[in-house]
Amino acid sequence: MGHPVADESGKNDSDILSIPSGRIEVDVRPSIHKVGVPARRKLVTEFSERFKETFFHDDPLRPFKNQPKSKKLVLGIRTLFPVFDWGRYYSLNKLKGDVIAGLTIASLCIPQDIGYAKLANLDPQYGLYSSFVPPLIYAIMGSSRDIAIGPAAYQSLAFTATFFAGVTQAVLGFLRLGFLIDFLSHAAIVGFMGGAAITIALQQLKGFLGIANFTKKTDIIHVMESVFKSAHHGVKKIKKGLNPSSVNKIHFSGSGAMKGFRIGAVAGMEAVAIGRTFAAMKDYQIDGNKEMVALGAMNVIGSMTSCYIATGSFSRSAVNYMAGCHTTISNIVMSLVVMLTLLVITPLFKYTPNAILASIIINAVIGLIDYDAAILIWKIDKLDFIACMGAFLGVVFYSVEIGLLISVVISFAKILLQVTRPRTAILGNLPRTTIYRNIDQYPEATKVPGVLVVRVDSAIYFSNSNYVKERILRWLQDEEERIKSKDLPEIQYLIVELSPVTDIDTSGILALEELFRSLQKREIQLVLANPGNTVMDKLISSKFTEMIGQDKIFLTVGEAVLTCAPKALEEA
């Protein structure tokens, strides 16, 4: 017989527990690896790191580090005006694509803007003007290559509302609050866009059918009432030339300011969402904060130059993308064409029938209804589909703002549901391994006699700590009833897998303490597996590790089972 051979850890063959044929050989000695204890950090350091990660996760000042003042000035200009960054690499080949795209969206925007102006009960010239100044500003400051700027289809917007909408967007960007767009889910955007498409199309019935006394409300019920009541005809003359300054028409009080704040936030979120959609198609990134600043600047300047609120247009952006745009030069081309139209050929538009304008707009917005996306959302996540339909129905049957509010509320409710009722799972041992996985996902995984392994798939906070504790105890109760009916060994160890638990607060610690005491009464030992850095730090600070004992905290579930119940594993 040969002598036992030691391995790199100093263990030898005699330390190995041989399990019958077909089973893995398992080392029953305690592991030499223990859960790491994080170094203590100062409160100021921890707070500053959290603040930076929340508002400055992209480290916007990183390019400025260790740079001379002249270089910092150049970088600052490029940051505020991206045109000076990508403009360095501009080529004639890109210009060709941008000119074609610009001419294409210009041919779309001219009749569209006239229709939007009529929809808002404003002079049609204002509609065209809103596709002249704002696109020029966005082309210099915007970070999206594909967004095409156009007026938003809101009613009764005056220059005051446009000014305050711009201020709202700019402030959101400067305060690094662009991440708020993340609370608007893809499902909500799909529903919102579909509802907006139907709303815009319904509004065009005024021109399409020649109705003079048309409702100012946007919901489908009031629109259809107007359709059935009367039908009259009229073509409105469009003045030639550029509009004068509108600074004297901006008022810093009244309903216009409040409307501007509200619509500024909605239009900003809409534009960033559209920009991200097309950026994903071309595999590049846009900065939500820069976008808000650019949108805000163009609307503030627009409010002073006879424009009403403008934002990223989904239909125009789609046409811009399909036409082969490369940069925001396409917006400049569109703007120049609109300017030429205002200076030279606007009188010709008085001969354009309203029905034709309405037909063009209806045809353009129909593409906003994404049936395939809605069907996919239904297949993937039913709660997302409810948010999608909430936005859609809210826009169609009430208003744009209400539809958006409904979708956001449903999305928040989904988040709260996930936070307050996190998933938990019973883990079993995969045959011939030391790996433990969810027994529902892996039917071949087996439970270890005398041991119950539970995994918590969420951070443990005040909002869910009581639920987590009670859910674990229910798992234990169910398991005790099962083993009693089958005359199996009683539970001696409850192992809680903490790998997915990213954080824990005071209420979470208290819940673990209560769980520990409940288990003590049943003569069951509580064991923890793989707590993360943040969790381990708080367990130590609260002295919970002293309560259960350092020897009851393990690096993995496998090591916990091997150390606490090696014979039970052999019998499994």
XYZ file of C-alpha atoms in Angstrom:
572
model
C 0.000 0.000 0.000
C 1.315 3.459 -0.879
C 1.455 6.340 1.512
C -1.167 9.100 1.319
C -0.192 11.793 -1.175
C -0.566 15.408 -0.083
C -1.968 18.022 -2.469
C -1.148 21.753 -2.702
C -3.279 22.583 0.311
C -1.410 20.150 2.529
C -4.253 17.623 2.595
C -3.736 13.997 1.695
C -5.675 10.988 0.544
C -6.647 9.980 4.063
C -8.643 13.189 4.415
C -10.934 12.267 1.503
C -14.296 10.711 2.195
C -14.950 7.958 -0.340
C -18.560 7.840 -1.455
C -20.037 4.810 -3.236
C -19.486 4.376 -6.962
C -21.097 7.067 -9.109
C -20.645 9.730 -6.418
C -18.066 12.473 -6.213
C -15.215 12.232 -3.684
C -15.785 15.001 -1.196
C -13.221 16.652 1.069
C -14.736 16.734 4.565
C -12.083 18.938 6.117
C -13.045 22.563 6.731
C -12.053 24.836 3.855
C -8.946 26.998 4.212
C -10.865 29.845 2.503
C -13.081 32.093 4.590
C -15.435 34.942 3.733
C -13.412 38.132 3.387
C -13.876 40.912 5.927
C -14.007 44.320 4.184
C -11.868 47.195 5.417
C -13.729 49.870 7.323
C -14.415 53.058 5.346
C -15.021 56.597 6.551
C -18.582 57.883 6.324
C -17.526 60.803 4.118
C -15.738 58.449 1.724
C -18.696 56.081 1.514
C -21.168 58.922 0.948
C -19.032 60.591 -1.729
C -18.583 57.307 -3.590
C -22.325 56.660 -3.519
C -23.061 60.221 -4.680
C -20.563 59.930 -7.527
C -21.945 56.580 -8.645
C -25.500 57.949 -8.656
C -24.992 61.260 -10.459
C -21.561 60.934 -12.109
C -21.296 57.227 -12.921
C -19.931 58.067 -16.383
C -17.080 60.111 -14.815
C -17.581 63.113 -17.151
C -14.464 64.902 -15.859
C -12.129 61.989 -16.572
C -10.892 63.340 -19.957
C -9.901 66.613 -18.238
C -7.528 65.005 -15.728
C -3.840 65.895 -16.055
C -4.506 68.109 -19.079
C -3.150 71.649 -19.651
C -5.617 74.541 -19.458
C -5.708 75.018 -23.228
C -6.563 71.355 -23.733
C -9.231 71.527 -21.015
C -10.837 74.483 -22.797
C -10.966 72.569 -26.085
C -12.374 69.477 -24.355
C -14.980 71.635 -22.606
C -16.148 73.102 -25.918
C -16.329 69.635 -27.477
C -18.329 68.367 -24.509
C -20.872 71.187 -24.645
C -20.938 71.305 -28.447
C -20.439 67.750 -29.808
C -20.384 69.144 -33.372
C -16.761 70.221 -32.766
C -15.916 66.637 -31.819
C -17.437 64.546 -34.612
C -16.959 67.423 -37.080
C -13.212 66.719 -37.123
C -13.864 63.402 -38.867
C -16.601 64.581 -41.219
C -16.273 63.561 -44.884
C -17.905 64.208 -48.242
C -19.307 60.675 -48.197
C -21.160 61.435 -44.954
C -22.300 64.781 -46.350
C -23.979 63.017 -49.268
C -26.007 60.792 -46.902
C -26.885 63.712 -44.626
C -28.052 65.937 -47.520
C -30.311 63.195 -48.882
C -31.694 62.513 -45.389
C -32.145 66.240 -44.727
C -34.046 66.812 -47.957
C -36.197 63.762 -47.232
C -37.242 64.848 -43.736
C -37.734 68.417 -45.004
C -40.258 67.153 -47.556
C -42.015 65.412 -44.660
C -41.805 68.193 -42.096
C -43.213 71.063 -44.157
C -46.747 69.666 -44.517
C -46.514 68.045 -41.089
C -45.651 71.297 -39.343
C -48.510 73.128 -40.989
C -50.818 70.412 -39.714
C -49.308 70.545 -36.200
C -49.782 74.316 -36.092
C -53.428 73.945 -37.040
C -53.784 71.224 -34.427
C -52.486 73.656 -31.784
C -54.722 76.463 -33.117
C -51.666 78.566 -34.036
C -50.558 80.263 -37.243
C -49.192 77.583 -39.630
C -46.090 79.729 -40.053
C -45.160 78.954 -36.432
C -45.204 75.269 -37.238
C -42.652 75.739 -40.005
C -40.586 78.097 -37.870
C -40.266 75.424 -35.174
C -38.470 73.243 -37.728
C -36.115 76.079 -38.622
C -34.429 77.383 -35.428
C -34.515 74.400 -32.973
C -32.871 71.919 -35.414
C -29.946 74.323 -35.884
C -29.366 74.505 -32.122
C -29.713 70.745 -31.667
C -27.306 70.035 -34.537
C -24.591 71.900 -32.614
C -25.351 70.618 -29.092
C -27.124 67.243 -29.500
C -25.386 63.888 -29.162
C -27.806 61.729 -31.191
C -26.903 61.241 -34.861
C -30.383 60.153 -35.899
C -32.930 62.333 -34.086
C -34.827 64.718 -36.343
C -36.251 67.719 -34.493
C -39.833 68.853 -34.912
C -42.699 70.494 -33.013
C -44.541 68.433 -30.440
C -48.258 67.859 -30.964
C -49.535 69.651 -27.884
C -52.433 72.060 -27.814
C -52.442 75.705 -26.716
C -48.672 76.031 -26.323
C -47.513 79.645 -26.221
C -43.971 80.997 -26.134
C -44.070 81.108 -22.325
C -44.656 77.363 -22.129
C -41.886 76.786 -24.682
C -39.450 78.884 -22.634
C -40.154 77.089 -19.376
C -40.103 73.712 -21.094
C -36.583 74.531 -22.263
C -35.542 75.704 -18.799
C -36.886 72.482 -17.277
C -34.969 70.314 -19.741
C -31.733 72.268 -19.331
C -31.918 72.130 -15.528
C -32.523 68.359 -15.617
C -29.416 68.007 -17.757
C -27.157 70.295 -15.695
C -28.226 68.573 -12.472
C -27.298 65.197 -14.001
C -30.878 63.955 -13.687
C -30.963 62.432 -17.147
C -31.027 58.989 -15.553
C -34.705 59.604 -14.707
C -35.484 58.521 -18.259
C -34.600 54.985 -17.130
C -37.868 54.918 -15.183
C -39.726 55.063 -18.472
C -39.679 51.438 -19.581
C -39.510 50.225 -23.163
C -43.020 48.841 -22.792
C -44.314 52.238 -21.646
C -42.670 53.941 -24.627
C -44.205 51.449 -27.071
C -47.691 52.067 -25.645
C -47.133 55.822 -25.415
C -45.979 56.050 -29.038
C -48.853 53.920 -30.306
C -51.413 56.001 -28.424
C -49.829 59.245 -29.616
C -49.952 57.997 -33.209
C -53.678 57.324 -32.981
C -54.284 60.658 -31.224
C -52.417 62.616 -33.910
C -54.175 60.691 -36.668
C -57.583 61.385 -35.098
C -56.805 65.099 -34.882
C -56.195 65.148 -38.628
C -59.857 64.299 -39.201
C -60.496 68.032 -38.791
C -58.659 68.804 -42.019
C -59.386 65.526 -43.733
C -63.137 65.972 -43.364
C -63.141 69.772 -43.395
C -64.603 70.235 -39.898
C -64.560 73.853 -38.699
C -65.776 73.522 -35.094
C -63.458 70.776 -33.930
C -62.873 69.800 -30.291
C -59.714 70.988 -28.550
C -59.561 67.745 -26.581
C -57.456 64.847 -27.876
C -59.288 61.786 -26.583
C -61.072 59.549 -29.066
C -64.565 60.086 -27.605
C -64.596 63.887 -27.998
C -62.941 63.642 -31.417
C -65.577 61.254 -32.738
C -68.322 63.493 -31.330
C -66.929 66.365 -33.387
C -66.749 64.177 -36.477
C -70.393 63.172 -36.272
C -71.674 66.672 -35.517
C -70.496 68.799 -38.426
C -68.306 69.154 -41.495
C -67.151 72.444 -43.054
C -64.266 73.467 -45.304
C -61.505 76.194 -45.184
C -57.857 76.750 -46.410
C -55.732 79.050 -44.372
C -53.264 81.485 -45.812
C -49.640 81.144 -44.705
C -47.666 84.366 -44.363
C -44.347 84.745 -46.170
C -41.039 85.599 -44.461
C -39.388 85.086 -41.072
C -41.148 85.828 -37.805
C -39.977 88.620 -35.511
C -38.581 88.094 -32.026
C -41.045 86.830 -29.437
C -39.141 87.812 -26.274
C -41.805 90.336 -25.317
C -44.450 87.592 -25.439
C -42.821 85.469 -22.718
C -44.517 85.865 -19.324
C -42.981 84.583 -16.111
C -46.261 83.811 -14.391
C -49.526 82.107 -15.131
C -50.487 78.712 -16.452
C -47.984 78.837 -19.321
C -45.060 78.337 -16.934
C -46.615 75.312 -15.212
C -47.582 73.792 -18.537
C -44.021 74.330 -19.744
C -42.525 72.544 -16.726
C -44.782 69.550 -17.232
C -44.472 69.246 -20.983
C -40.743 69.977 -20.896
C -40.146 66.903 -18.764
C -42.426 64.728 -20.933
C -40.957 65.944 -24.229
C -37.425 65.546 -22.896
C -38.000 61.956 -21.829
C -39.637 61.230 -25.166
C -36.681 62.617 -27.132
C -34.023 60.767 -25.117
C -35.988 57.531 -25.415
C -36.196 57.973 -29.197
C -32.493 58.792 -29.374
C -31.555 55.669 -27.438
C -33.703 53.536 -29.721
C -31.822 54.591 -32.844
C -28.446 54.686 -31.078
C -28.903 51.010 -30.195
C -29.532 50.232 -33.869
C -26.219 51.844 -34.864
C -24.281 50.651 -31.806
C -23.326 53.994 -30.255
C -24.129 55.718 -26.982
C -25.922 58.974 -26.233
C -25.683 60.959 -23.009
C -29.107 61.627 -21.492
C -27.801 64.660 -19.595
C -26.265 66.250 -22.721
C -29.488 65.584 -24.591
C -31.524 67.382 -21.936
C -29.174 70.387 -22.074
C -29.357 70.490 -25.892
C -33.144 70.186 -25.935
C -33.445 72.838 -23.247
C -31.166 75.276 -25.072
C -33.017 74.906 -28.371
C -36.412 75.464 -26.722
C -35.250 78.481 -24.708
C -33.807 80.068 -27.855
C -36.836 78.891 -29.822
C -39.228 80.619 -27.413
C -37.451 83.910 -28.167
C -37.610 83.414 -31.934
C -41.325 82.696 -32.455
C -41.085 78.908 -32.126
C -43.241 76.667 -30.003
C -41.941 73.610 -28.221
C -39.852 71.187 -30.268
C -38.495 67.761 -29.431
C -37.261 64.597 -31.091
C -39.842 63.386 -33.594
C -40.208 59.612 -33.825
C -41.623 59.600 -37.356
C -39.040 62.058 -38.678
C -36.208 60.259 -36.899
C -37.316 56.993 -38.487
C -37.337 58.628 -41.937
C -33.965 60.255 -41.173
C -32.501 56.884 -40.206
C -33.904 55.070 -43.230
C -32.705 57.815 -45.577
C -29.105 57.137 -44.501
C -28.177 60.036 -42.220
C -24.724 59.999 -40.603
C -24.742 63.082 -38.367
C -26.941 65.980 -37.269
C -26.012 67.811 -40.478
C -29.280 66.352 -41.805
C -31.088 68.601 -39.294
C -29.198 71.615 -40.649
C -30.168 70.692 -44.216
C -33.803 70.358 -43.130
C -33.616 73.723 -41.381
C -32.184 75.466 -44.451
C -34.901 74.001 -46.686
C -37.570 75.182 -44.240
C -35.980 78.660 -44.184
C -36.076 78.764 -47.983
C -39.708 77.711 -47.843
C -40.523 80.495 -45.367
C -38.747 83.128 -47.458
C -39.899 82.121 -50.926
C -42.613 79.543 -51.414
C -44.947 79.645 -48.410
C -47.703 81.507 -50.336
C -48.073 78.456 -52.538
C -49.226 76.402 -49.554
C -52.514 78.283 -49.419
C -53.540 76.139 -52.375
C -52.762 72.908 -50.528
C -56.057 71.247 -49.459
C -56.329 70.436 -45.774
C -57.337 66.899 -46.685
C -53.969 66.317 -48.377
C -52.041 67.673 -45.382
C -54.077 65.514 -43.041
C -53.476 62.445 -45.210
C -49.711 63.026 -45.205
C -49.608 63.333 -41.413
C -51.833 60.296 -40.872
C -49.585 58.242 -43.144
C -46.486 59.430 -41.261
C -47.727 58.651 -37.751
C -49.195 55.213 -38.498
C -45.644 53.833 -38.365
C -45.494 54.741 -34.671
C -47.811 51.843 -33.847
C -45.474 48.910 -33.240
C -47.662 45.800 -33.180
C -44.718 43.394 -33.192
C -43.170 45.049 -30.138
C -46.470 44.870 -28.233
C -46.838 41.157 -29.048
C -43.252 40.482 -27.944
C -43.833 42.385 -24.680
C -46.906 40.198 -24.016
C -44.840 37.042 -24.517
C -41.965 38.182 -22.302
C -43.583 40.000 -19.376
C -47.296 40.399 -18.685
C -46.765 43.298 -16.248
C -44.782 45.143 -18.921
C -47.680 44.571 -21.300
C -50.081 46.100 -18.762
C -47.804 49.176 -18.576
C -47.760 49.309 -22.379
C -51.540 49.117 -22.664
C -51.974 51.559 -19.769
C -49.977 54.174 -21.684
C -51.773 53.387 -24.933
C -55.313 53.529 -23.536
C -54.548 56.543 -21.344
C -53.340 58.552 -24.349
C -56.197 57.451 -26.620
C -59.054 57.873 -24.138
C -57.804 60.826 -22.105
C -54.557 62.703 -22.821
C -50.850 62.303 -23.489
C -49.906 63.305 -19.947
C -52.386 60.927 -18.338
C -51.254 58.044 -20.533
C -47.627 58.654 -19.603
C -48.549 58.966 -15.926
C -50.447 55.660 -15.994
C -47.516 53.813 -17.555
C -45.041 55.272 -15.053
C -47.313 54.371 -12.124
C -47.652 50.785 -13.392
C -43.888 50.552 -13.914
C -43.278 51.791 -10.371
C -45.840 49.319 -9.056
C -43.906 46.551 -10.796
C -40.670 47.714 -9.172
C -42.329 47.883 -5.748
C -43.750 44.393 -6.224
C -40.315 43.020 -7.052
C -38.703 44.842 -4.135
C -41.324 43.990 -1.526
C -41.836 40.386 -2.663
C -38.432 39.142 -3.846
C -38.023 35.651 -5.214
C -36.680 32.904 -2.973
C -35.766 29.349 -3.898
C -34.916 25.966 -2.409
C -31.521 24.727 -3.597
C -30.468 21.136 -4.175
C -27.191 19.415 -4.962
C -26.461 18.598 -8.601
C -25.312 14.936 -8.851
C -21.545 14.372 -8.831
C -20.796 18.048 -8.046
C -20.639 20.432 -5.116
C -22.917 22.865 -6.963
C -26.318 23.829 -5.546
C -29.103 25.126 -7.762
C -32.858 25.863 -7.719
C -34.690 22.535 -7.609
C -37.512 23.962 -9.748
C -35.086 24.796 -12.528
C -32.992 21.644 -12.086
C -35.268 18.683 -11.246
C -32.216 16.411 -10.961
C -30.904 18.447 -8.012
C -31.419 16.587 -4.722
C -31.985 17.853 -1.207
C -29.427 16.917 1.437
C -30.972 15.075 4.423
C -31.070 17.207 7.549
C -30.192 20.372 5.618
C -32.418 23.025 4.044
C -30.732 25.429 1.610
C -32.633 28.637 0.750
C -31.531 31.402 -1.614
C -32.794 35.007 -1.430
C -32.703 36.716 -4.834
C -32.771 40.355 -3.758
C -31.334 42.954 -1.431
C -32.960 42.787 2.014
C -34.472 46.126 3.009
C -37.164 47.419 5.361
C -39.674 46.963 2.534
C -39.157 43.201 2.267
C -37.259 42.079 5.368
C -40.325 40.761 7.177
C -41.504 38.953 4.054
C -38.073 37.323 3.550
C -38.008 36.073 7.132
C -41.553 34.710 6.979
C -40.984 33.137 3.556
C -37.889 31.284 4.805
C -39.822 30.019 7.821
C -42.628 28.853 5.507
C -40.091 26.974 3.398
C -38.848 25.371 6.622
C -42.346 24.480 7.770
C -43.188 22.910 4.402
C -39.974 20.904 4.462
C -40.566 19.710 8.026
C -44.042 18.493 7.064
C -42.599 16.689 4.044
C -39.849 14.871 5.920
C -42.248 13.961 8.736
C -44.604 12.283 6.295
C -41.711 10.321 4.753
C -39.927 9.534 8.022
C -36.716 11.322 6.958
C -34.022 12.874 9.217
C -35.060 16.135 10.860
C -33.675 19.479 9.688
C -30.546 20.410 11.662
C -29.133 23.194 9.484
C -30.770 26.034 7.575
C -28.299 27.470 5.060
C -29.150 30.860 3.535
C -27.377 31.566 0.236
C -26.634 35.316 0.168
C -24.823 35.639 -3.175
C -27.692 37.588 -4.846
C -28.177 39.820 -1.782
C -26.408 43.020 -2.843
C -27.277 45.035 0.267
C -29.004 44.848 3.632
C -30.276 47.532 5.992
C -31.082 47.671 9.701
C -34.485 46.099 9.221
C -32.852 43.298 7.253
C -30.359 42.634 10.060
C -33.196 42.621 12.577
C -35.092 40.105 10.421
C -32.038 37.805 10.406
C -31.788 38.093 14.182
C -35.448 37.136 14.556
C -34.918 34.239 12.145
C -31.929 33.093 14.219
C -33.979 33.119 17.444
C -36.864 31.251 15.805
C -34.455 28.573 14.617
C -32.863 28.313 18.057
C -36.233 27.361 19.538
C -36.439 24.527 16.984
C -32.828 23.518 17.659
C -31.838 24.319 14.095
C -28.561 26.109 13.336
C -28.497 29.096 10.984
C -25.673 29.106 8.434
C -24.842 31.829 5.904
C -23.124 31.310 2.557
C -21.158 33.866 0.531
C -22.325 37.245 1.847
C -20.987 40.059 -0.353
C -18.683 42.884 0.686
C -21.413 45.350 1.690
C -23.525 42.708 3.434
C -20.558 41.279 5.346
C -19.538 44.751 6.494
C -23.005 45.363 7.950
C -23.207 41.917 9.525
C -19.971 42.641 11.357
C -20.991 46.200 12.341
C -24.242 44.907 13.832
C -22.341 42.081 15.603
C -24.628 39.559 13.942
C -21.552 37.497 13.054
C -20.818 37.178 16.768
C -24.409 36.118 17.415
C -24.337 33.151 15.016
C -20.581 32.560 15.187
C -17.896 33.166 12.587
C -17.711 29.417 11.995
C -21.261 29.533 10.580
C -20.339 31.773 7.631
C -18.928 30.025 4.546
C -17.626 30.920 1.142
C -20.029 28.615 -0.727
C -23.079 26.471 -0.029
C -21.007 23.420 -0.967
C -18.422 24.123 1.740
C -21.166 24.845 4.272
C -22.804 21.454 3.645
C -19.455 19.603 3.604
C -18.462 21.129 6.923
C -21.799 20.977 8.748
C -23.249 17.719 7.480
C -20.733 15.576 5.555
C -22.459 12.300 6.427
C -25.805 13.671 5.305
C -24.271 14.490 1.927
C -22.949 10.963 1.672
C -26.448 9.612 2.241
C -28.074 12.020 -0.239
